[in-house]
Coordinates of C-alpha atoms in Angstrom, one line a residue:
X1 CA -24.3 60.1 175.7
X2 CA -26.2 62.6 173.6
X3 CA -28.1 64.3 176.0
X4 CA -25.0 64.6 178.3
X5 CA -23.2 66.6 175.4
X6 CA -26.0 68.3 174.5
X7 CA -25.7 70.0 178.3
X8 CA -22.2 70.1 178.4
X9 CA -22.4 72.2 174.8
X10 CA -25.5 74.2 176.2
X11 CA -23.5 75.1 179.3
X12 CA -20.4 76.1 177.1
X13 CA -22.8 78.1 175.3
X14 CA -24.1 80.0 177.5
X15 CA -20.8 80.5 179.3
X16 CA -19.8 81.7 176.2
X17 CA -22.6 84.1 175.6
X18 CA -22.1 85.9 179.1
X19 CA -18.4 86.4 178.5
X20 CA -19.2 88.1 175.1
X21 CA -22.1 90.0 176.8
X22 CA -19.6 90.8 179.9
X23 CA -17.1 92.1 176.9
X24 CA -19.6 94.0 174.6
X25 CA -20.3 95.9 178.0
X26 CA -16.7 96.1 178.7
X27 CA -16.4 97.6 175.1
X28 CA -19.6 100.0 175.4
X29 CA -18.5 101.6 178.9
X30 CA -14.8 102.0 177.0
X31 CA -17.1 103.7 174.6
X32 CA -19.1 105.5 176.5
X33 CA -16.0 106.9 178.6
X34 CA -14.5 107.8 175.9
X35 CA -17.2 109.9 174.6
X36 CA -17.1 112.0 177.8
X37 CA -13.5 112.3 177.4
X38 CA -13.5 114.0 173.9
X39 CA -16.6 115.8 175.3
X40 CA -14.5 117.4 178.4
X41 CA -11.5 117.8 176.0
X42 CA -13.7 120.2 173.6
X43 CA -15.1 122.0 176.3
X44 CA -11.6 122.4 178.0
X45 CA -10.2 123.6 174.4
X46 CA -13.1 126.2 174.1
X47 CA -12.4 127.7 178.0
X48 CA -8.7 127.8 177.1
X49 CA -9.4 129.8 173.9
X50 CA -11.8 131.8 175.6
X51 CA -9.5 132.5 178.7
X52 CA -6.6 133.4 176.2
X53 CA -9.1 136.0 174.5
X54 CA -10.2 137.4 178.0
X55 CA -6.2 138.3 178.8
X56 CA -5.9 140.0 176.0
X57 CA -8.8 142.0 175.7
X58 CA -8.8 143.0 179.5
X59 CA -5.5 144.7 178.8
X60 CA -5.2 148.8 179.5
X61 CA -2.4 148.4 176.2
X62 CA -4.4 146.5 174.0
X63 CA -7.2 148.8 173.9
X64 CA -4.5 152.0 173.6
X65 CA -2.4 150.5 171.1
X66 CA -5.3 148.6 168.7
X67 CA -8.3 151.6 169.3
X68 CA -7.2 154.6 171.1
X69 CA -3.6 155.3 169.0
X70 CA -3.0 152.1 166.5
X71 CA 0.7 150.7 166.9
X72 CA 1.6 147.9 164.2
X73 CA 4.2 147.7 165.7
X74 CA 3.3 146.6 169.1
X75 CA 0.0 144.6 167.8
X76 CA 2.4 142.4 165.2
X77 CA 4.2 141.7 168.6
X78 CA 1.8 141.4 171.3
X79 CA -0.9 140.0 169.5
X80 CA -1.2 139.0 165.9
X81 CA 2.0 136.8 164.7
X82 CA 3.1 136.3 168.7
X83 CA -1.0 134.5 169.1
X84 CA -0.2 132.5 165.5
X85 CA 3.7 131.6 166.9
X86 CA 3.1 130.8 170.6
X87 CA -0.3 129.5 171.2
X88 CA -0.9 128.4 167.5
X89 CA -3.5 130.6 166.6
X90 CA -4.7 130.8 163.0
X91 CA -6.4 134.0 162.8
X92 CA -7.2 136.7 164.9
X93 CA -9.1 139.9 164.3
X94 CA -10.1 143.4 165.8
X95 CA -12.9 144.7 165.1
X96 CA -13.9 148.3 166.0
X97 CA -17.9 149.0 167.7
X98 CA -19.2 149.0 164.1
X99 CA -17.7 145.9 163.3
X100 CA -15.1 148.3 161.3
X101 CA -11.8 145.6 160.9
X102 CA -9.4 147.4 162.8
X103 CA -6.4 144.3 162.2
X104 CA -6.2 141.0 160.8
X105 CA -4.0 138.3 160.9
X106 CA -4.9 135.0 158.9
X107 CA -3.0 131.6 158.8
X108 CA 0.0 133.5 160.9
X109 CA 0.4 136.6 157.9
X110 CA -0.5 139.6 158.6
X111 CA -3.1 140.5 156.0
X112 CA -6.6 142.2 155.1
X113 CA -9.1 140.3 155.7
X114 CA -13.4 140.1 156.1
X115 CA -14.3 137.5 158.4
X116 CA -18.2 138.3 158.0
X117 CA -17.5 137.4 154.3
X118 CA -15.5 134.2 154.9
X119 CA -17.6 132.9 158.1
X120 CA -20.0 134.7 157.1
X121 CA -23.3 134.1 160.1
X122 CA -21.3 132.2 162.0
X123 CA -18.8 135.3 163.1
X124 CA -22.1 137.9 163.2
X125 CA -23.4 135.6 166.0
X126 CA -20.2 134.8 167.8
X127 CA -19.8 138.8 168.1
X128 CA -23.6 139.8 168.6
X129 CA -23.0 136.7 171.9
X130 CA -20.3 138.7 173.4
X131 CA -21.5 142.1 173.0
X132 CA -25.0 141.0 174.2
X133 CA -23.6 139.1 177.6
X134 CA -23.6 141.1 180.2
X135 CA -19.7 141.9 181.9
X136 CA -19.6 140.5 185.4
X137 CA -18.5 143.2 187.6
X138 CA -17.3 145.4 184.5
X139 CA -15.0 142.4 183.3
X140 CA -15.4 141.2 179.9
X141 CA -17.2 137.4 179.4
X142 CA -15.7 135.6 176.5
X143 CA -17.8 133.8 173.9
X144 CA -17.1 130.4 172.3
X145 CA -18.4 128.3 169.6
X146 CA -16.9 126.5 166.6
X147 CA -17.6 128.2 162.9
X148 CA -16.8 126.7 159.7
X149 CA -15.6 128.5 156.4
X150 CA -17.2 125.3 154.3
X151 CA -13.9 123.2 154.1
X152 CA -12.5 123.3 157.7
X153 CA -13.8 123.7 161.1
X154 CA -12.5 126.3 163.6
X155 CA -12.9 127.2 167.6
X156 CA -13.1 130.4 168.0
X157 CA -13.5 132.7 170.9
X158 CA -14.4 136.3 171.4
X159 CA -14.0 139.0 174.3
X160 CA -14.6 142.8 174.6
X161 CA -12.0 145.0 174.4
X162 CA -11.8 146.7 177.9
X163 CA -9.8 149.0 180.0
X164 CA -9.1 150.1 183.4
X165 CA -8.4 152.8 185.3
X166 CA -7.7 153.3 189.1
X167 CA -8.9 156.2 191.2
X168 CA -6.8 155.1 194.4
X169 CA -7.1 151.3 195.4
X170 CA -10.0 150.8 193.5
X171 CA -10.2 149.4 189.8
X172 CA -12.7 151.2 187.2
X173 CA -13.5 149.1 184.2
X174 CA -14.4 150.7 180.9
X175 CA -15.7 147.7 178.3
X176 CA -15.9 149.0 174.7
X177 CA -18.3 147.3 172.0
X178 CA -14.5 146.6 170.4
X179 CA -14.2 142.9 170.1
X180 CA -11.0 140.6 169.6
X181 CA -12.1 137.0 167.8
X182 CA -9.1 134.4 168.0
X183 CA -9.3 131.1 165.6
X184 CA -7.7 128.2 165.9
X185 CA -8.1 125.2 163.4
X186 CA -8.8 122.0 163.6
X187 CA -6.1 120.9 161.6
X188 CA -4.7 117.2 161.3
X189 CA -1.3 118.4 163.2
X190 CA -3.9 119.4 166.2
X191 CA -6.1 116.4 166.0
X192 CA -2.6 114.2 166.4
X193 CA -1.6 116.4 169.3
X194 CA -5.0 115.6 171.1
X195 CA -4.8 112.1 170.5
X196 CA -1.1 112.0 171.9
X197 CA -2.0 114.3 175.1
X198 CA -5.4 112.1 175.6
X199 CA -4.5 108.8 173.9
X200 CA -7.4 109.1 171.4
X201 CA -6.4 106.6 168.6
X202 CA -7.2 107.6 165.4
X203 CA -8.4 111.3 165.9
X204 CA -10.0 113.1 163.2
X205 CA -12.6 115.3 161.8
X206 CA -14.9 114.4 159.1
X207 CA -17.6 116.6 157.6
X208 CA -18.9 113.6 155.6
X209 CA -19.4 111.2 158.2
X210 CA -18.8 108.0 157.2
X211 CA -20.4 104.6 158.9
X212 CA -18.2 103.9 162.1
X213 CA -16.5 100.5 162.9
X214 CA -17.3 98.5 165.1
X215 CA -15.1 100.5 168.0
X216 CA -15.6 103.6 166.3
X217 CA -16.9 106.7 168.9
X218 CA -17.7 109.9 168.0
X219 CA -18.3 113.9 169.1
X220 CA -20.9 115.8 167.3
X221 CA -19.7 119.4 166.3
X222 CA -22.0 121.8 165.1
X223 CA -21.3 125.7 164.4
X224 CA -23.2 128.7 165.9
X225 CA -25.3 128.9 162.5
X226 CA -25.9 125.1 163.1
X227 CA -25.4 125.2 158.8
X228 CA -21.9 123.0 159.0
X229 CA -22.0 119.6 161.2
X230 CA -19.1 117.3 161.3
X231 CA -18.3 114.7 163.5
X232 CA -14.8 114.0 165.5
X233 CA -14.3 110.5 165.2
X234 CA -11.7 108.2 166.8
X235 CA -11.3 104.4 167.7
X236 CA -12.6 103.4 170.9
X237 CA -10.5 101.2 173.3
X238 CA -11.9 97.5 173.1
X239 CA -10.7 96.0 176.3
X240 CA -13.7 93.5 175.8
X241 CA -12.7 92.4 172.5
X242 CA -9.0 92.0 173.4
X243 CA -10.6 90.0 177.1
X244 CA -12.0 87.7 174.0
X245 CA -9.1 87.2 171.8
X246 CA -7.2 85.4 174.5
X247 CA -10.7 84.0 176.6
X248 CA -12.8 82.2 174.0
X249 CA -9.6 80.0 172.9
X250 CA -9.0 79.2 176.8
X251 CA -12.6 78.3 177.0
X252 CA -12.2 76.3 173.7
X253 CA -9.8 74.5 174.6
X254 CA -11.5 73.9 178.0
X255 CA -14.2 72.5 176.3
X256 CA -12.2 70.0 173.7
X257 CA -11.1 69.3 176.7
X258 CA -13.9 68.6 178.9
X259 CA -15.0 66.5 175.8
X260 CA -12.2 64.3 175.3
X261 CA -12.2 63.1 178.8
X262 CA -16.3 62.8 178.4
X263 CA -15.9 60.7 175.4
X264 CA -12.8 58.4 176.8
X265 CA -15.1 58.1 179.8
X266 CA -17.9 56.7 177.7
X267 CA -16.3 54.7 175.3
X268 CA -14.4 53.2 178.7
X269 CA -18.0 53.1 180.2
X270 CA -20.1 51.8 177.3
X271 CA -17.0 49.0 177.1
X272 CA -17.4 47.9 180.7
X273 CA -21.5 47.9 180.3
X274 CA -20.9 46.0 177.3
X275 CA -18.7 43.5 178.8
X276 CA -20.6 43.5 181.5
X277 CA -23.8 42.6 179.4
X278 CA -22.2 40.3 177.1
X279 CA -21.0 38.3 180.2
X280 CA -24.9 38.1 182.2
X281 CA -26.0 37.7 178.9
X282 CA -23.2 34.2 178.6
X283 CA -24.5 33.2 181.8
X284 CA -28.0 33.3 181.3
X285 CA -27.4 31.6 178.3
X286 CA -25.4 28.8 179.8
X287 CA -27.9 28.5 182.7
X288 CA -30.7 28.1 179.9
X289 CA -28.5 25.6 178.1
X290 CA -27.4 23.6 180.8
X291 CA -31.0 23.5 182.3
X292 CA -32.2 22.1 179.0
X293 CA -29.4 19.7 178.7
X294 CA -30.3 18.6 182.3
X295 CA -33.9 18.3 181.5
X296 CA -33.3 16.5 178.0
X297 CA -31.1 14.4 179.8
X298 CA -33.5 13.4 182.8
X299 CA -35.9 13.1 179.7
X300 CA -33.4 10.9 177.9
X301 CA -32.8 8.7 180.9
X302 CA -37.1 8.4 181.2
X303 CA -37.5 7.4 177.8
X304 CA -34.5 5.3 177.4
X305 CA -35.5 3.1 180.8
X306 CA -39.4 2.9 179.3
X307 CA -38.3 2.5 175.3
X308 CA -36.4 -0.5 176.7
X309 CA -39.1 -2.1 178.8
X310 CA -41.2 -1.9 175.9
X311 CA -39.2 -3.5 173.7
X312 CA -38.7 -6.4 175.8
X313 CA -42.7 -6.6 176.2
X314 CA -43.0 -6.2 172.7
X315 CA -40.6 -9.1 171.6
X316 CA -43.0 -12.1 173.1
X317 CA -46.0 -10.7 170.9
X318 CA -44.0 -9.7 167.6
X319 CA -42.7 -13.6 167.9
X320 CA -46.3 -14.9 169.1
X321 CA -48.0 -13.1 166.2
X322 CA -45.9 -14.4 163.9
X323 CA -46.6 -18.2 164.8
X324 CA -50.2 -17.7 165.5
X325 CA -50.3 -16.2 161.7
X326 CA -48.0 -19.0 160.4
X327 CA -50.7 -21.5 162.1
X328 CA -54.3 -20.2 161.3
X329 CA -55.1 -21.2 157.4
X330 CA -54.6 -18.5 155.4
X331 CA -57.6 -16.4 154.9
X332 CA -59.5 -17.3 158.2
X333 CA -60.4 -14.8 160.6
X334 CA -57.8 -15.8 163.4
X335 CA -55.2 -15.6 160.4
X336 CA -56.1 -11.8 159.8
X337 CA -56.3 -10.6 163.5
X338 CA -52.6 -12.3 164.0
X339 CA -51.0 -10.3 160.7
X340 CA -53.1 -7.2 162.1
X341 CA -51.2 -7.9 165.4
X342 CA -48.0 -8.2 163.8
X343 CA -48.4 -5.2 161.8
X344 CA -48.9 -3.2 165.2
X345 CA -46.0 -4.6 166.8
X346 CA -43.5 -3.8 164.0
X347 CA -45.3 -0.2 164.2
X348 CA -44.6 -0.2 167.7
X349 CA -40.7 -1.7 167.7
X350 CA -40.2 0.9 165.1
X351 CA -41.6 3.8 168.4
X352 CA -39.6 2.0 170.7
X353 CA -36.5 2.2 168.0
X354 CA -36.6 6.1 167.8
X355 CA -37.2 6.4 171.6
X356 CA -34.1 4.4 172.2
X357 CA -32.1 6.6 169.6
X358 CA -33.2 9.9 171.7
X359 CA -32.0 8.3 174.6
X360 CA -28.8 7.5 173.0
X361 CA -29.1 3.9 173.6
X362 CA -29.3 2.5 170.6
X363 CA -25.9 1.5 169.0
X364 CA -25.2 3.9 165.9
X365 CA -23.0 2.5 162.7
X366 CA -20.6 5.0 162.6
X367 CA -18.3 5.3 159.5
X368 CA -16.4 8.3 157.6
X369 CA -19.0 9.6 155.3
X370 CA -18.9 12.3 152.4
X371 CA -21.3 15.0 154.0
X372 CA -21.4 16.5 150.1
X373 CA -23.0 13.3 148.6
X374 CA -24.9 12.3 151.7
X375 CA -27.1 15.8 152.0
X376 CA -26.9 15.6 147.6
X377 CA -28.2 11.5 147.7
X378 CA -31.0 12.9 150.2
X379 CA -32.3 16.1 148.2
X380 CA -32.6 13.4 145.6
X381 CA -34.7 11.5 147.2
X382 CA -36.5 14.0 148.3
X383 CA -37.1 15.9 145.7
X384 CA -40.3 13.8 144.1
X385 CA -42.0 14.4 147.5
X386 CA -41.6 18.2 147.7
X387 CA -45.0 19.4 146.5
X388 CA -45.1 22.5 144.2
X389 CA -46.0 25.2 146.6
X390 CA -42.0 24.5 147.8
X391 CA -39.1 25.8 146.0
X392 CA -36.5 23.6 147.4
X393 CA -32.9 25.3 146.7
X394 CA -29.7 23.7 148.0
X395 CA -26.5 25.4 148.6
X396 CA -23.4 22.7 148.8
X397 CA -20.2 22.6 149.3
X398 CA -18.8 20.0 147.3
X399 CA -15.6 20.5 149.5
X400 CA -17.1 20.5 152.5
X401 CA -14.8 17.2 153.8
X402 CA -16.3 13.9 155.7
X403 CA -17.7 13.2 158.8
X404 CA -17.3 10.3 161.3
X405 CA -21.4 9.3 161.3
X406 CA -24.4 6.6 160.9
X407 CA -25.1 7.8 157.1
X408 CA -28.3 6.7 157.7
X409 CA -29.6 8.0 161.3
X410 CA -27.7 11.7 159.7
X411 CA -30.2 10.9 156.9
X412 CA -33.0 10.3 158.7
X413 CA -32.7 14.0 160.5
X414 CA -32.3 15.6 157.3
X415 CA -35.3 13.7 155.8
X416 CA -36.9 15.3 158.9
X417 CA -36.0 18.6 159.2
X418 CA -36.9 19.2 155.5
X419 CA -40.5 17.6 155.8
X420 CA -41.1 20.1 158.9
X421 CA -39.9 22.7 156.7
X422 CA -42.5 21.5 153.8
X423 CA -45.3 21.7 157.0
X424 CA -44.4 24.8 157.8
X425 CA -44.9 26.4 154.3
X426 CA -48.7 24.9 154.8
X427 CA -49.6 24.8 151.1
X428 CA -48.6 28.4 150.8
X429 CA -45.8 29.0 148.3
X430 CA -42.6 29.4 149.7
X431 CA -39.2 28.4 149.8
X432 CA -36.7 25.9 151.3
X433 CA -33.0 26.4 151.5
X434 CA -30.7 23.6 152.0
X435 CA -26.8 24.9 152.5
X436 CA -23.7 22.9 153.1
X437 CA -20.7 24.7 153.9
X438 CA -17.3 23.9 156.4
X439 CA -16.7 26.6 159.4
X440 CA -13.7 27.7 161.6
X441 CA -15.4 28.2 164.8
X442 CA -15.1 31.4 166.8
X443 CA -15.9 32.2 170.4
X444 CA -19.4 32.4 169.4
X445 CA -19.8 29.3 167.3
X446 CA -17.3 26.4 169.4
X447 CA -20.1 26.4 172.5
X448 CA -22.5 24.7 169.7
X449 CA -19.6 21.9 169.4
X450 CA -20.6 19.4 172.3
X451 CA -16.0 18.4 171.9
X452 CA -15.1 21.7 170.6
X453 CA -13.7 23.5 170.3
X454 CA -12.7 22.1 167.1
X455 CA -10.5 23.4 163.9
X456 CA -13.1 23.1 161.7
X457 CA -16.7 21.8 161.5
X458 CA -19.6 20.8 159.2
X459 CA -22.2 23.1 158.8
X460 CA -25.9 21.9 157.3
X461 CA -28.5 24.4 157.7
X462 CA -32.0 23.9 156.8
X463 CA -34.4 27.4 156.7
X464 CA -38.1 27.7 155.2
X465 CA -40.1 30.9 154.5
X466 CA -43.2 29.4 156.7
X467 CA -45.6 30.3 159.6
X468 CA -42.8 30.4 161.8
X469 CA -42.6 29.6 165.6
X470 CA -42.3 32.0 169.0
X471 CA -39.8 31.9 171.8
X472 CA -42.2 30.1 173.8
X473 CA -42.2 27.4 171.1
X474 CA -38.9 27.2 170.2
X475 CA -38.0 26.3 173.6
X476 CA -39.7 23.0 173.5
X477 CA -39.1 22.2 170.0
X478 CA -36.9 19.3 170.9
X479 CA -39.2 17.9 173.9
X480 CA -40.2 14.7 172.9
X481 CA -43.9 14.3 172.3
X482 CA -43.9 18.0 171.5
X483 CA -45.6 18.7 168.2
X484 CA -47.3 21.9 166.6
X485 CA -49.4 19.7 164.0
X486 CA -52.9 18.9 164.6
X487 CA -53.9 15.5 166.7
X488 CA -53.3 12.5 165.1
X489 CA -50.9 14.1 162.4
X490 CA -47.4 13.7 163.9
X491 CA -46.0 11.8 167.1
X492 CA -43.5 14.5 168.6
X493 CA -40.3 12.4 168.1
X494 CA -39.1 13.7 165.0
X495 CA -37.3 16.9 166.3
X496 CA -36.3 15.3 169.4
X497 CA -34.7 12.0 167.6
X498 CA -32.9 14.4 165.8
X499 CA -31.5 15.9 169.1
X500 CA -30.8 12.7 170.1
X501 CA -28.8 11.4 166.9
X502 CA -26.8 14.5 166.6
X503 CA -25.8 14.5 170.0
X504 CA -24.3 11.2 169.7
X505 CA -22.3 12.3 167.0
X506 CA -20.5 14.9 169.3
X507 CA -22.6 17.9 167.2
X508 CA -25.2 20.3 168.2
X509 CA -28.9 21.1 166.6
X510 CA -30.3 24.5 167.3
X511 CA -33.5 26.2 166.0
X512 CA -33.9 30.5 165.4
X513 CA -37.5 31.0 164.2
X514 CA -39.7 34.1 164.0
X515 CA -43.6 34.4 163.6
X516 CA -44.5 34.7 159.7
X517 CA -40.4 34.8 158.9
X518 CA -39.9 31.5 159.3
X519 CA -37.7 29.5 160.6
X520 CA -33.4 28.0 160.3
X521 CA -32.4 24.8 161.6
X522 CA -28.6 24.3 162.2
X523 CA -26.7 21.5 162.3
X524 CA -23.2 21.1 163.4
X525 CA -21.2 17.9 163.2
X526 CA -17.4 17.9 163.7
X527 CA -15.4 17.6 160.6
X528 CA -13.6 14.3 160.3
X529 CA -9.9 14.0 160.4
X530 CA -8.9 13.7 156.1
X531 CA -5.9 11.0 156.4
X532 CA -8.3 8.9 158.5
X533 CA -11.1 9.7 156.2
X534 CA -8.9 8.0 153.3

């Protein structure tokens, strides 16, 4: 599932990283356009101003009435306070060939004033430009350029002073080294105008730049003396970073999406490959368990049709041995060889017994029994043959209830199971747990219930910290003549007479081991019925 996220996340990612790349170049080309804008929009304002200056210098009147024969009159109207009051000028000034002031109007008043002293280079170079450019076709060629008084910036234009006369249809031009220089500020009330007429939000002029925002775009202005800089700022559009504000939720939400359904899809999936391997893994299971029922029972059926052949061979010489010793004098040679022949024969009955209990043949004395002082009674006894390598530590349920059983076959496989578990520990110090405890069986624990599934059943487990046994062991572990001991030191029946005696008793035996863990014998007998207990 992990790797399939991680894609679906990588994929999201990169998604996400070429819309904010598309929108960072949606917000630079804003930018960038914008830029261009302001830069037409200055250049535009400067051929305005200069075009205004041009119509009134190329005027027959203005040069009669400001240099030939000064009228106040007619400049106040025609020029000065009519420039400040209908194309917002904020100063204007004439200035005579040696740069003599011939008028001055500053801030829309009418009043004395030296421009070389307040703009001081900046106006000498304005005027030297448009006295030095050469008039095209005798017409005069206005100069532009912004100059700065230290506090505010202005865009200025200039233009020679220059008449006309006519001598029939043709015009004579007369330029004179007179020059009009026109002003207009850069004043907030402008700046707003501009960003109305070009929808430039935020307009204005700083002459101590400060760091721009994140949209921020700006136009460098510099004055002819290139001693003042200041920078005309404004917000740039963002249409990238308003694409974003509604994009990256959609694609948020796209992607909670996405991984909902991923992750109702796997848990949906891992639950039906679950189920799936849960139910192959039942059915192996079964087929292993009924395969080894079917070969224990074949086994069973072997065993119990040999155990009772033997016995019936082994009944003739148990009773001829015993009259044969009964008849030799006591002592003799014949006497011993018939006891030694007896002894044998008991040895072997006893074989023949344990094979018939495997086999289930062999009639059990059943009767409710106290499992609590039944598994206490046998520790007991136990307990002086436990040598001192083992730690034997028992666990029991004094209430664990009774059991419908042979007290002394259920014994015998308890006697059993612990001397494995004392051979398993092979001298090595170790320990050997003995717990008694009752059970409600679940859907895991009722197939170990031969009847089940029951209400409750008896649970004596046996577990040792020894050698251990592998899967290929544990598999035959109940297989009669199947021991792990050296030749010679155990017959194989043990384990598998304790198969036999606990399935007659409508339980179950089963064996978990692990190589230098050790290994846990379980025992499951169904819990007798209390009012026919008493």
């Amino acid at each position: 599932m992990f790797p399939v996220l991680f894609g679906v996340g990588l994929l999201i990612a990169v998604i996400c990283g070429l819309v904010i790349y598309a929108a960072d170049s949606q917000n630079k080309i804003a930018k960038e356009k914008s830029i261009h804008l302001t830069g037409a929009i200055v250049k535009i304002l400067e051929k305005e101003l200069g075009r205004l200056s041009y119509d009134y210098t190329y005027w027959d009147e203005a040069v009669e009435n400001l240099l030939v024969d000064f009228n106040p009159m007619w400049v106040r109207d025609n020029v000065g306070i009519y420039l400040a009051e209908t194309f917002n000028v904020h100063s204007s000034y004439v200035l005579d060939e040696k740069n003599q002031l011939v008028y001055s109007m500053i801030n829309g008043e009418e009043k004395p004033g030296d421009p070389f002293l307040i703009f001081k280079n900046d106006i000498s170079l304005l005027i030297a430009q448009t006295r030095n450019r050469t008039p095209k076709v005798g017409l005069p060629v206005p100069a532009t350029g912004f100059i700065s008084d230290g506090t505010q910036m202005f865009l200025a234009a200039a233009s020679s002073l220059t008449t006309y006369t006519y001598t029939g249809d043709q015009v004579n031009n007369r330029p004179t080294k007179a020059v009009l220089v026109i002003l207009q500020l850069l004043s907030p009330e402008k700046l707003k105008e501009l960003a109305e007429d070009y929808l430039l939000n935020n307009l204005r002029l700083d002459f101590a730049p400060n760091p721009l925002n994140t949209g921020g775009a700006s136009v460098l202005l510099t004055t002819l003396s290139e001693k003042v800089k200041a920078r005309l700022s404004w917000d740039a559009e963002q249409p990238g970073s308003e694409m974003l504000a509604w994009l990256l939720p959609i694609i948020l939400v796209l992607f909670l999406a996405i991984l909902v359904i991923f992750t109702i899809f796997s848990r949906r999936t891992h639950e039906v490959t679950q189920t799936t391997y849960s139910e192959i893994k039942n059915r192996h299971e079964a087929e292993k368990k009924l395969a080894q029922a079917q070969k224990m029972q074949a086994l069973g059926n072997l065993v119990g049709g040999i155990s009772h052949n033997l016995n019936n061979l082994m009944q003739p010489i148990m009773a001829l041995s015993m009259r044969m010793e009964k008849a030799m004098p006591a002592g003799s040679v014949d006497h011993n060889n018939a006891k030694t022949i007896g002894h044998a024969s008991l040895r072997a009955a006893e074989l023949v017994r344990q094979l018939m209990v495997f086999s289930r043949q062999e009639i059990l004395e059943k009767e409710f029994v106290d499992i609590h002082y039944l598994v206490a009674e046998t520790l007991q006894i136990l307990k002086p043959t436990i040598p001192a390598n083992a730690h034997l530590k028992a666990e029991l349920d004094a209430d664990a209830g009774f059991v419908f059983a042979d007290a002394s076959q259920v014994q015998s496989v308890l006697i059993n199971l612990v001397s494995n578990a004392v051979d398993a520990l092979d001298n090595v110090v170790g320990e050997i747990s003995v717990k008694l405890s009752q059970h409600h069986p679940n859907h895991e624990i009722s197939p170990h219930i031969v009847n089940g599934p029951l209400e409750t059943v008896v649970l004596i487990r046996v577990s040792d910290t020894g050698l251990g046994m592998d899967e290929e062991t544990q598999s035959q572990v109940f297989d009669p003549f199947f021991t792990t001991k050296p030749q010679g030191s155990g017959t194989g029946l043990g384990l598998s007479t304790a198969y036999g005696i606990i399935k007659d008793h409508g339980g179950n035996i089963i064996c978990t081991s692990e190589n230098d863990v050790g290994s846990v014998f379980e025992v499951w007998l169904p819990l007798a019925v209390k009012e026919a207990a008493e």
